[in-house]
XYZ file of C-alpha atoms in Angstrom:
746
model
C 59.526 161.242 130.906
C 61.050 163.736 128.313
C 58.833 162.089 125.505
C 55.730 161.668 127.902
C 56.427 165.566 128.648
C 56.354 166.607 125.064
C 53.497 164.763 123.922
C 51.409 166.143 126.828
C 51.812 169.632 125.541
C 50.122 168.554 122.754
C 47.590 166.713 123.823
C 44.029 168.178 123.007
C 41.004 165.576 123.764
C 40.894 162.628 121.482
C 43.483 164.163 118.806
C 45.987 164.316 121.146
C 45.204 160.733 122.699
C 45.357 159.440 118.727
C 48.789 161.202 118.544
C 50.312 159.556 121.197
C 49.136 155.875 120.094
C 50.632 156.951 116.686
C 54.187 157.602 118.455
C 53.912 155.038 120.196
C 53.102 152.475 117.380
C 56.592 154.452 115.221
C 58.739 153.973 118.257
C 57.777 150.111 118.166
C 58.474 150.252 114.430
C 61.515 151.934 114.833
C 62.846 149.406 118.035
C 61.557 146.773 116.072
C 62.800 147.109 112.257
C 65.434 146.075 110.437
C 67.865 148.794 110.966
C 68.325 147.542 114.361
C 68.885 144.137 113.683
C 71.809 144.934 111.053
C 73.229 147.084 113.469
C 72.908 144.227 116.332
C 73.924 140.781 114.113
C 77.037 140.382 111.848
C 75.678 138.015 109.537
C 78.094 135.122 108.298
C 77.145 134.553 104.663
C 79.586 132.210 103.420
C 78.923 129.025 105.466
C 78.063 125.736 104.816
C 75.715 123.602 107.163
C 75.517 119.841 108.028
C 72.054 118.769 107.195
C 70.065 115.832 108.078
C 70.094 112.957 105.792
C 67.997 109.856 106.342
C 67.779 105.968 105.000
C 65.541 103.067 105.872
C 66.754 102.536 109.338
C 68.363 105.822 110.738
C 69.105 109.736 110.747
C 72.353 110.919 109.898
C 73.772 114.890 109.980
C 72.869 117.643 111.973
C 70.385 120.122 113.425
C 69.684 123.125 115.572
C 66.815 123.544 117.595
C 63.587 125.211 115.985
C 64.404 128.829 117.089
C 68.472 128.425 116.339
C 70.894 127.761 118.809
C 73.083 130.540 120.624
C 76.341 129.875 122.154
C 79.398 132.148 123.662
C 82.539 131.531 121.567
C 85.553 129.584 122.159
C 88.089 129.069 119.908
C 89.454 125.484 119.905
C 92.929 125.723 118.151
C 94.527 122.878 120.094
C 93.167 119.750 121.963
C 94.022 121.480 125.361
C 91.895 124.221 124.579
C 88.564 121.805 124.711
C 88.889 121.816 128.552
C 87.474 125.207 128.595
C 84.304 124.072 126.514
C 83.730 120.845 128.321
C 84.614 121.364 132.480
C 86.344 124.855 132.991
C 84.153 127.658 131.254
C 81.782 129.345 133.814
C 79.459 130.521 130.522
C 77.868 127.449 128.701
C 76.503 126.436 126.692
C 79.392 127.162 123.786
C 79.838 127.682 120.422
C 83.335 125.918 119.335
C 85.259 127.414 116.587
C 87.201 124.369 115.692
C 90.336 124.682 113.662
C 89.847 122.203 110.466
C 92.825 120.212 111.486
C 91.293 119.216 114.457
C 87.827 118.208 113.120
C 88.241 114.156 113.235
C 85.778 111.556 114.843
C 88.217 111.581 118.454
C 87.490 115.168 118.771
C 83.882 115.162 117.987
C 83.093 112.106 120.171
C 83.980 114.158 123.150
C 82.158 117.212 122.266
C 79.096 114.696 121.140
C 79.277 113.515 124.928
C 78.760 117.076 126.847
C 75.994 118.468 124.596
C 74.345 120.288 127.771
C 77.632 122.537 127.350
C 77.911 122.740 123.857
C 75.647 124.881 121.722
C 77.212 124.021 117.833
C 80.233 124.042 116.054
C 81.763 126.369 113.434
C 84.659 124.382 111.487
C 87.285 126.485 109.562
C 88.901 125.298 106.585
C 92.615 123.584 107.382
C 95.421 125.430 105.383
C 97.035 123.427 104.612
C 95.109 120.484 104.349
C 95.808 117.912 106.871
C 98.907 116.324 105.900
C 97.970 112.854 107.404
C 94.827 112.888 105.336
C 90.845 113.295 106.384
C 87.812 111.377 105.154
C 84.618 111.543 106.971
C 83.357 108.528 104.858
C 83.440 105.058 105.973
C 85.910 102.374 105.340
C 83.813 100.254 103.225
C 81.707 102.717 101.094
C 78.435 101.347 99.983
C 78.366 98.596 102.101
C 75.424 96.331 101.573
C 74.436 97.656 97.993
C 77.301 96.064 96.064
C 77.213 92.757 94.506
C 79.162 91.008 97.300
C 76.823 89.647 100.494
C 76.525 86.019 102.039
C 75.386 84.460 99.099
C 77.347 85.849 96.737
C 81.144 86.245 97.445
C 80.785 86.070 101.338
C 84.318 86.096 102.078
C 84.584 89.722 100.114
C 81.110 91.319 101.774
C 81.642 94.326 104.124
C 85.210 94.641 103.127
C 86.372 91.801 105.396
C 89.735 91.918 104.401
C 90.397 94.882 102.063
C 88.847 98.263 103.377
C 88.985 100.675 100.257
C 88.927 103.793 102.399
C 90.873 103.023 105.506
C 91.164 106.680 106.445
C 87.542 107.234 106.752
C 86.149 107.660 109.999
C 82.727 107.472 109.386
C 81.957 111.168 110.765
C 79.697 111.818 108.155
C 77.178 109.133 109.090
C 77.037 110.023 112.712
C 74.142 112.239 114.091
C 74.495 115.062 115.774
C 72.165 116.836 117.969
C 73.449 120.379 117.762
C 74.153 122.396 114.556
C 77.859 122.121 112.715
C 78.832 124.693 110.269
C 81.449 125.135 107.690
C 83.426 128.406 107.616
C 84.055 128.992 103.962
C 85.409 132.403 104.210
C 88.980 133.628 105.938
C 87.843 136.992 106.242
C 84.838 135.677 108.598
C 86.339 133.270 110.085
C 89.180 136.316 111.133
C 85.871 138.613 112.179
C 84.919 135.919 114.506
C 88.239 135.206 115.837
C 88.728 139.106 116.685
C 85.506 139.610 118.606
C 86.042 136.337 120.678
C 89.914 137.865 121.385
C 88.277 141.611 122.077
C 85.766 139.813 124.028
C 85.924 136.465 125.387
C 89.825 136.288 126.334
C 90.736 137.416 129.948
C 94.379 137.023 131.529
C 95.108 134.134 133.619
C 92.210 132.047 132.798
C 89.772 133.977 134.666
C 85.937 134.464 133.664
C 85.587 136.945 131.095
C 83.781 140.128 131.639
C 80.328 140.748 129.914
C 79.083 141.552 127.309
C 80.942 138.298 125.392
C 80.965 137.673 121.969
C 78.469 134.581 120.625
C 77.113 132.885 117.666
C 73.624 131.729 116.842
C 72.959 129.129 114.364
C 70.179 127.846 112.743
C 69.670 124.708 110.621
C 66.630 123.081 112.286
C 65.392 119.870 110.366
C 61.808 119.136 109.646
C 62.308 115.208 109.291
C 63.202 112.521 112.196
C 63.832 108.857 112.523
C 64.076 107.426 109.271
C 62.816 107.161 105.484
C 59.747 105.304 106.493
C 58.896 108.126 109.108
C 59.512 110.759 106.716
C 57.830 109.466 103.503
C 55.054 108.052 105.517
C 54.525 111.489 106.858
C 54.758 113.202 103.775
C 52.431 110.884 101.954
C 49.477 111.253 104.828
C 49.797 114.775 104.466
C 49.794 115.161 100.375
C 46.924 112.740 100.810
C 44.533 114.528 103.115
C 45.940 118.240 102.961
C 45.375 120.917 100.479
C 48.494 122.335 101.283
C 50.782 119.480 102.567
C 54.114 119.658 104.769
C 56.519 117.635 102.664
C 59.298 116.815 105.533
C 61.833 115.175 103.271
C 62.691 114.518 99.947
C 64.541 111.601 97.774
C 67.771 112.491 96.754
C 67.631 112.317 93.143
C 68.914 113.641 89.747
C 69.563 112.485 86.472
C 72.304 109.942 84.510
C 73.736 111.396 81.843
C 74.463 109.067 78.529
C 75.067 109.148 75.021
C 75.669 106.306 72.285
C 78.447 106.493 69.817
C 75.801 105.798 66.944
C 72.493 106.902 67.549
C 69.487 104.680 68.622
C 65.999 105.054 68.323
C 65.222 106.055 72.124
C 61.276 105.634 71.516
C 61.833 101.737 71.339
C 64.127 99.098 72.489
C 67.496 97.472 70.727
C 66.803 94.037 69.429
C 68.577 91.131 71.221
C 71.404 90.553 68.899
C 72.304 94.045 69.238
C 75.671 94.133 71.290
C 76.677 97.374 73.044
C 79.844 97.946 74.863
C 79.186 100.077 77.845
C 81.690 102.941 79.042
C 80.785 104.152 82.832
C 82.083 106.500 85.695
C 80.419 108.315 88.514
C 79.748 112.250 88.329
C 78.797 112.605 92.245
C 80.619 113.261 95.600
C 79.961 114.579 99.039
C 81.331 115.712 102.298
C 80.375 116.221 105.772
C 78.693 119.526 104.774
C 75.711 120.307 102.507
C 76.451 121.008 98.910
C 80.410 120.928 99.279
C 81.587 118.110 97.353
C 84.398 119.028 95.078
C 85.061 115.588 94.196
C 88.531 116.089 92.204
C 89.934 112.745 92.642
C 86.751 110.617 93.503
C 84.607 111.730 90.547
C 85.802 114.879 88.488
C 89.081 113.127 87.167
C 87.052 110.138 86.319
C 84.434 111.729 84.073
C 86.596 114.426 82.982
C 88.624 111.265 81.574
C 85.588 109.880 79.823
C 84.232 113.046 78.099
C 88.120 113.410 76.541
C 87.515 109.450 75.344
C 84.479 109.730 73.970
C 85.497 112.974 71.999
C 88.806 111.075 70.497
C 86.479 108.182 69.705
C 83.888 110.117 67.977
C 86.644 111.749 65.281
C 87.437 108.222 64.360
C 86.158 108.053 60.473
C 84.849 104.618 60.538
C 82.504 105.176 63.466
C 79.341 104.474 62.073
C 80.177 101.259 60.610
C 81.517 99.450 63.521
C 79.445 96.221 64.316
C 78.995 97.064 67.784
C 78.048 100.265 69.617
C 79.602 102.147 72.434
C 77.394 103.658 74.980
C 78.794 106.350 77.423
C 77.234 106.944 80.844
C 77.750 109.091 83.735
C 75.946 107.891 86.902
C 74.812 110.487 89.446
C 74.392 109.270 93.190
C 76.611 106.501 93.141
C 78.019 107.975 96.626
C 74.123 107.249 98.199
C 74.075 103.297 97.741
C 74.120 103.289 93.886
C 71.271 105.238 93.137
C 71.902 106.046 89.183
C 73.434 102.386 88.466
C 70.444 100.834 90.416
C 67.882 103.015 88.707
C 69.178 101.917 84.829
C 69.611 98.109 85.847
C 65.885 98.404 87.238
C 64.734 100.631 83.856
C 66.531 98.089 81.625
C 65.098 95.133 83.094
C 61.557 96.459 83.129
C 62.026 97.734 79.138
C 62.066 101.317 79.995
C 65.342 102.062 78.714
C 66.591 101.595 74.776
C 69.364 99.087 75.965
C 68.567 96.150 77.775
C 70.857 94.004 80.029
C 71.198 91.525 77.562
C 72.604 93.626 74.718
C 75.752 94.561 77.090
C 78.750 92.982 75.451
C 81.206 94.263 77.731
C 81.487 97.086 80.844
C 84.735 99.636 81.163
C 84.316 101.756 84.014
C 86.621 104.390 85.199
C 87.113 104.720 88.943
C 89.636 107.026 90.304
C 92.405 107.432 88.063
C 94.396 110.818 88.845
C 96.494 109.943 91.587
C 98.750 107.228 89.400
C 102.399 106.217 90.759
C 104.762 104.779 88.315
C 102.368 105.576 85.367
C 100.439 102.607 86.468
C 96.531 101.883 86.086
C 95.330 98.766 87.788
C 92.657 96.294 86.172
C 89.914 95.278 88.946
C 87.602 92.539 87.842
C 85.092 90.755 89.880
C 86.322 86.854 90.623
C 82.857 85.730 91.600
C 81.497 86.339 88.074
C 84.568 84.454 86.757
C 83.765 81.436 88.243
C 81.610 80.779 84.795
C 84.086 79.854 82.046
C 82.663 81.414 79.474
C 82.612 84.992 81.619
C 86.219 84.187 82.471
C 86.931 83.714 78.792
C 85.195 87.141 77.931
C 86.951 88.762 80.937
C 90.592 87.703 79.736
C 89.433 88.933 76.247
C 88.596 92.075 77.919
C 91.741 92.543 79.507
C 94.251 92.049 76.280
C 92.190 94.248 74.519
C 93.272 96.984 77.250
C 96.602 95.875 77.109
C 97.007 96.669 73.696
C 95.468 99.569 73.533
C 98.227 100.945 75.898
C 100.540 99.574 74.166
C 101.097 102.930 71.932
C 100.732 104.819 74.830
C 103.942 104.464 77.023
C 102.569 107.235 79.760
C 99.898 104.337 81.017
C 101.398 101.187 81.940
C 98.066 98.534 82.686
C 98.607 96.090 85.348
C 96.301 93.095 86.094
C 95.507 91.931 89.709
C 95.175 88.882 91.403
C 91.790 87.119 90.697
C 91.140 86.611 94.188
C 90.788 90.428 95.191
C 87.275 91.745 94.705
C 85.852 94.762 92.903
C 86.058 97.884 94.467
C 83.318 100.235 94.979
C 81.972 100.902 91.529
C 78.718 100.578 89.396
C 79.987 97.579 87.800
C 78.683 96.158 91.102
C 75.072 96.994 90.590
C 75.340 95.902 87.193
C 76.694 92.041 88.003
C 73.967 92.161 90.771
C 71.701 91.839 88.094
C 73.139 89.989 85.331
C 76.445 88.164 84.842
C 78.733 90.347 82.121
C 82.270 90.773 81.503
C 83.283 93.877 83.049
C 86.630 95.448 84.364
C 87.153 99.081 86.474
C 90.158 100.939 85.713
C 91.974 102.553 88.950
C 95.206 104.311 89.925
C 95.037 101.906 93.079
C 96.001 98.401 93.365
C 93.990 97.943 96.801
C 92.926 100.730 99.385
C 92.744 103.939 97.855
C 95.410 106.657 97.032
C 92.986 109.400 97.768
C 93.444 110.441 101.034
C 91.090 113.215 101.619
C 87.841 110.796 99.663
C 84.765 112.640 100.023
C 85.747 115.271 102.083
C 86.261 118.956 101.929
C 90.096 118.690 100.883
C 89.235 116.401 97.622
C 90.033 119.739 95.817
C 92.353 120.515 92.598
C 95.215 120.628 95.303
C 94.575 117.347 95.940
C 95.498 115.693 92.131
C 98.144 118.652 91.648
C 96.290 120.935 89.271
C 97.964 124.324 89.480
C 98.574 127.053 87.249
C 101.611 129.346 87.254
C 101.352 133.119 88.536
C 100.203 136.051 86.898
C 98.155 134.120 84.388
C 94.631 135.391 83.363
C 91.871 133.412 83.701
C 91.358 133.127 80.217
C 95.016 131.746 80.056
C 94.611 129.645 83.241
C 91.389 127.820 81.041
C 93.625 126.842 78.202
C 97.301 126.386 80.152
C 97.288 122.623 79.841
C 98.879 121.057 83.407
C 100.706 118.142 84.108
C 97.624 116.428 85.467
C 95.759 117.450 82.328
C 98.174 115.798 80.029
C 98.407 112.734 82.444
C 94.661 112.236 82.159
C 94.384 112.491 78.483
C 96.999 109.783 78.279
C 94.096 107.741 80.270
C 91.705 109.006 78.410
C 93.726 107.951 74.869
C 94.026 104.516 76.296
C 89.912 104.019 76.929
C 89.171 105.529 73.856
C 91.469 102.970 71.415
C 90.341 100.413 73.974
C 86.147 101.162 73.238
C 87.256 101.193 69.675
C 88.561 97.658 69.568
C 85.908 96.478 71.809
C 83.407 97.838 69.539
C 85.032 96.252 66.664
C 87.567 98.390 65.175
C 91.076 98.171 64.153
C 91.751 100.232 61.266
C 92.045 103.836 62.843
C 93.111 102.622 66.327
C 96.225 104.935 65.938
C 94.380 107.969 65.275
C 92.547 107.904 68.281
C 94.146 110.638 70.613
C 92.694 112.835 73.466
C 93.089 115.997 73.302
C 95.009 117.295 76.344
C 93.437 120.823 75.959
C 89.642 119.283 76.087
C 91.270 117.995 79.455
C 92.568 121.055 80.970
C 89.490 122.960 80.342
C 87.269 120.403 81.764
C 89.299 120.601 84.902
C 89.804 124.271 85.045
C 85.805 124.317 84.614
C 84.743 121.662 87.063
C 87.093 122.270 89.837
C 88.423 125.961 89.482
C 85.715 128.625 87.856
C 82.530 127.426 86.216
C 82.129 130.497 84.629
C 84.714 130.754 81.968
C 84.363 131.714 78.406
C 84.148 127.629 76.916
C 81.856 126.801 79.256
C 79.538 129.549 78.573
C 79.895 128.793 75.014
C 78.621 125.083 75.212
C 75.213 125.649 77.196
C 71.975 127.456 76.839
C 71.506 130.931 77.631
C 69.120 130.200 80.440
C 71.480 127.926 82.255
C 74.226 130.628 82.240
C 73.478 131.225 86.278
C 74.468 127.806 86.771
C 78.299 128.872 86.154
C 79.514 130.280 89.396
C 82.505 132.261 89.899
C 84.217 129.182 91.470
C 84.343 125.385 91.053
C 81.105 123.228 90.843
C 79.583 121.130 93.950
C 78.769 117.592 92.759
C 76.366 116.559 95.443
C 73.521 114.836 94.082
C 70.710 116.557 95.894
C 67.116 116.909 95.782
C 66.559 119.763 93.201
C 67.370 118.178 89.744
C 69.061 118.301 87.676
C 72.008 119.662 89.230
C 74.714 122.051 87.951
C 77.109 119.187 87.289
C 74.640 117.295 85.513
C 73.646 120.384 82.709
C 77.535 121.008 82.250
C 78.453 117.009 81.479
C 75.454 117.209 79.594
C 76.101 119.777 77.189
C 80.124 119.322 77.471
C 79.120 115.890 76.466
C 76.995 117.121 73.079
C 79.556 119.682 72.006
C 82.018 117.131 72.219
C 80.436 114.322 70.343
C 77.905 116.111 68.351
C 77.480 117.830 65.478
C 77.034 121.778 64.511
C 74.074 121.860 61.918
C 72.606 124.659 60.082
C 69.388 125.133 61.914
C 67.406 128.660 63.085
C 66.820 128.633 66.855
C 62.895 127.716 66.034
C 64.137 124.636 64.045
C 66.594 123.772 66.826
C 63.862 123.674 69.619
C 61.324 122.088 67.438
C 63.229 119.910 64.795
C 60.249 117.936 64.072
C 59.216 120.440 61.381
C 62.578 119.814 59.534
C 62.971 117.119 56.920
C 65.540 114.517 57.936
C 65.807 115.469 61.322
C 64.526 113.008 63.893
C 64.073 113.528 67.725
C 63.995 109.855 68.319
C 67.455 109.457 67.008
C 69.325 112.921 68.516
C 68.736 115.441 70.769
C 68.823 119.238 69.446
C 70.393 121.732 71.711
C 70.468 125.675 71.160
C 73.603 127.021 72.643
C 75.313 130.192 73.373
C 78.309 129.834 71.199
C 81.873 131.131 70.856
C 82.252 134.878 71.218
C 82.457 136.681 67.603
C 85.634 138.566 66.592
C 85.066 141.516 68.597
C 84.232 139.579 71.343
C 81.133 141.281 72.142
C 78.203 139.190 71.078
C 77.695 135.309 71.010
C 77.205 133.253 67.549
C 74.773 131.032 68.523
C 74.444 127.537 66.963
C 72.482 124.413 67.107
C 74.108 121.368 68.409
C 73.058 117.700 67.293
C 73.933 114.845 69.591
C 73.172 111.762 71.210
C 73.705 113.092 74.950
C 70.751 112.501 76.901
C 69.352 112.347 80.373
C 68.034 109.466 82.301
C 65.984 109.321 85.887
C 68.157 108.857 88.416
C 65.926 108.361 91.244
C 65.841 105.071 93.753
C 63.351 102.307 92.661
C 62.771 102.052 96.154
C 60.306 105.392 95.740
C 58.984 104.167 92.620
C 58.197 100.864 94.403
C 57.091 103.054 97.558
C 59.511 100.165 99.176
C 60.826 102.858 101.657
C 62.136 100.118 103.826
C 63.879 98.656 100.955
C 67.276 96.722 101.508
C 67.790 96.127 97.874
C 67.548 99.840 96.731
C 69.206 102.998 98.145
C 66.846 104.854 100.412
C 68.343 108.114 101.123
C 66.581 111.045 101.800
C 67.133 114.840 102.497
C 65.244 116.725 105.209
C 63.554 119.872 104.508
C 64.503 122.885 106.274
C 63.178 126.667 106.590
C 65.897 128.729 107.789
C 69.668 128.047 107.118
C 71.872 131.023 108.538
C 74.632 132.063 110.810
C 75.217 135.262 112.904
C 77.555 136.718 115.684
C 76.892 139.473 118.107
C 77.314 140.479 121.878
C 75.752 138.910 124.545
C 74.793 140.212 128.008
C 74.749 138.295 130.959
C 72.117 136.275 132.306
C 71.344 138.495 135.060
C 71.036 141.217 133.046
C 68.551 138.965 130.895
C 66.601 138.252 133.868
C 66.156 141.855 134.601
C 65.314 143.053 130.984
C 62.788 140.029 131.547
C 61.020 141.264 134.885
C 60.878 144.524 133.313
C 59.872 143.392 129.843
C 57.093 141.418 131.598
C 55.748 144.693 133.469
C 55.959 146.748 130.226
C 53.517 144.068 128.687
C 51.615 144.265 131.404
C 51.116 148.482 130.802
C 50.973 148.323 127.486
C 47.970 145.548 126.656
C 46.026 145.002 129.807
C 45.898 148.273 131.758
C 44.245 150.295 128.513
C 41.837 147.580 128.325
C 41.084 147.785 131.977
C 40.937 151.762 131.624
C 38.475 151.421 128.529
C 36.040 149.247 130.586
C 36.313 151.458 134.086
C 33.477 154.068 133.586
C 35.036 157.759 134.183
C 33.114 160.874 134.899
C 31.749 162.690 131.795
C 32.803 165.995 132.374
C 34.246 168.794 130.104
C 38.146 169.142 129.807
C 39.173 172.566 130.476
C 41.207 174.624 127.964
C 44.918 173.683 128.222
C 43.798 170.197 130.170
C 47.063 168.393 131.136
C 46.581 164.765 132.823
C 49.445 165.161 134.952
C 47.196 167.733 136.890
C 43.707 166.113 136.213
C 42.008 164.056 138.437
C 42.726 160.365 138.636
C 39.700 159.671 136.595
C 40.720 161.604 134.083
C 44.400 160.333 133.803
C 43.484 157.038 133.725
C 43.150 156.447 129.796
C 46.350 158.856 129.209
C 48.446 157.556 131.923
C 48.486 153.635 130.917
C 48.970 154.885 127.208
C 52.047 156.796 128.600
C 53.355 153.968 130.477
C 52.736 151.703 127.216
C 54.813 154.478 125.100
C 57.729 154.645 127.633
C 57.883 151.035 127.859
C 58.273 150.690 124.400
C 61.145 153.210 124.533
C 62.387 151.351 127.200
C 62.491 147.802 125.416
C 64.722 149.577 122.900
C 67.076 150.808 125.465
C 67.445 147.286 127.270
C 67.197 145.322 124.124
C 70.534 147.350 122.712
C 71.796 146.930 126.093
C 71.260 142.935 125.824
C 72.337 142.535 122.770
C 75.112 144.863 121.517
C 76.291 145.788 118.370
C 79.906 144.628 117.217
C 81.939 145.585 113.989
C 85.219 145.378 112.722
C 86.994 147.679 110.466
C 86.753 145.943 106.847
C 90.146 146.873 106.168
């Protein structure tokens, strides 16, 4: 009323009305401005959502409603705390802050069964890790897309007698109809708990008084049902719409590969050219989007292979070896062998320089960081060995590996019973297409040693990578850990075996993997990507790919991913050669005599720091390291319901965010809604009525004030005054209904 009275004194005819309307607009802007929102909400900036993934038959993952889901926070630290959320609590729906140790299938099934009382979940990281292990993957990874089926090794299909991942509870392959977020920052978790303790706890289990601490999660997904449905909708949009709305994208990236001896990539090898393949995977996953540390499931093996490639490249006679060696790092293997199935497809179609017929033997690194008693197990396929020729080749392959390990006492290779199938591996996709001799090296003889397979806890800690206290980041980078030493021994065995398989013998004992290389790679991928060595080996425009934490190894849909680029440049720098070219020549070597882009790839990298450590010394690296598309053939063929190839897609979304605030009672919200409705009527409809109704044409006397004028003169101003007062009232009620909450950052 004071505002209206103050304006009343200033109103003089039409100018006064304009001033009043301007004031109303100003008040509305102030009320709805971002500054008010910042005072009301505390954003949670370090979170990771569970998102929706789809395949040929169904959808998995999580999502919120289109406007986000809101609930009163309840902290669940032990299973008994669920009683309040599921039955006793008087203010549903609840947003559950779940301790990481309780995030398992049993608890989640209870919450999933009461969706009417559950608005969503925020999961904190368990510290320490769950000692019994935790794997949200399935017991039989990639089931149905490997080599074993009803027509080939039926006794081994579906992991009948040997579940490789017995701790897998399949949680990451369930579909949840409420949002689930991971809280990655302990400080933010503590802020939420403090808000909960201040507002949501009451003595003697009675109902807490309002206002209550609440959380809102936004993670609405655009795709539904299956890949078939979402790809069809996207395809129709792309065909008939100028601005198509794509609802999902195929999971895709690039495989990284290189040759020991350069080959012409513009053609294909001759039939009698023989190639030894050394393979491993690049990717992992967890329940949460782009949180995929994959220390044991991926990183340890591809780091070992990088070190082996470096060691082998240093052998003096590599150019004279009768057989070539191809190093390949497959992307998307977690999702039904995306990378390996695509390479096999390209080899079959003549779209890759190497054909299946050129493969002499296949050596794959599985999980290798958790060895017990120095043992490394040799897994082979019993079905292909029913062919006598293949059986003899496999026996020769195993003999070569055993002789290579003879000079490395820290590694003991062990053969397995021939009645045991291959573990989940890229080799299975090659055997599905062509009979070849192959072996998978792994630290487990049967079930995985990895108790945190494809989980947020498969971190550096899981493979015992740790550093002494008080070391600087640069000292950590170069500190050779016990794990690095152990993996360097495995890399030495692999390098020597590949040398012998390629036909070498003279310099076998000179092949020695460098523990310094291994420790730098482990530090960069698992601890801190933004380090001096990684900076020196990549292009300048890729610097932003190196964050202050570890890299994540989820394949995603935007490619190449950080991991792919860094592995490509690590491989190039470890196996390539620094050559004397300018930046312009390096970026376009076709104009340089004796340089050939069909044989080599050229990279202008940042290089090391100079002696003053102020500027870098950029250089040109020539190597055979290249990228090859890792997109499932199902999408090339538009066979979205394929059972032969991976069909995994990721839903698109508009908004992913989380925030907390204080929420008023339902009664106050209803009251606000009624008054808001009357205010909106006054704001929009009454001015319109006033405009349409005729009013007497008479001169306003000097000093005119609408409060003392006749009703016919009051109409226009009075309705606008109500509108203005409604805006002020709206501000007042908004701050009553949703109250700012803050915690001293100290």
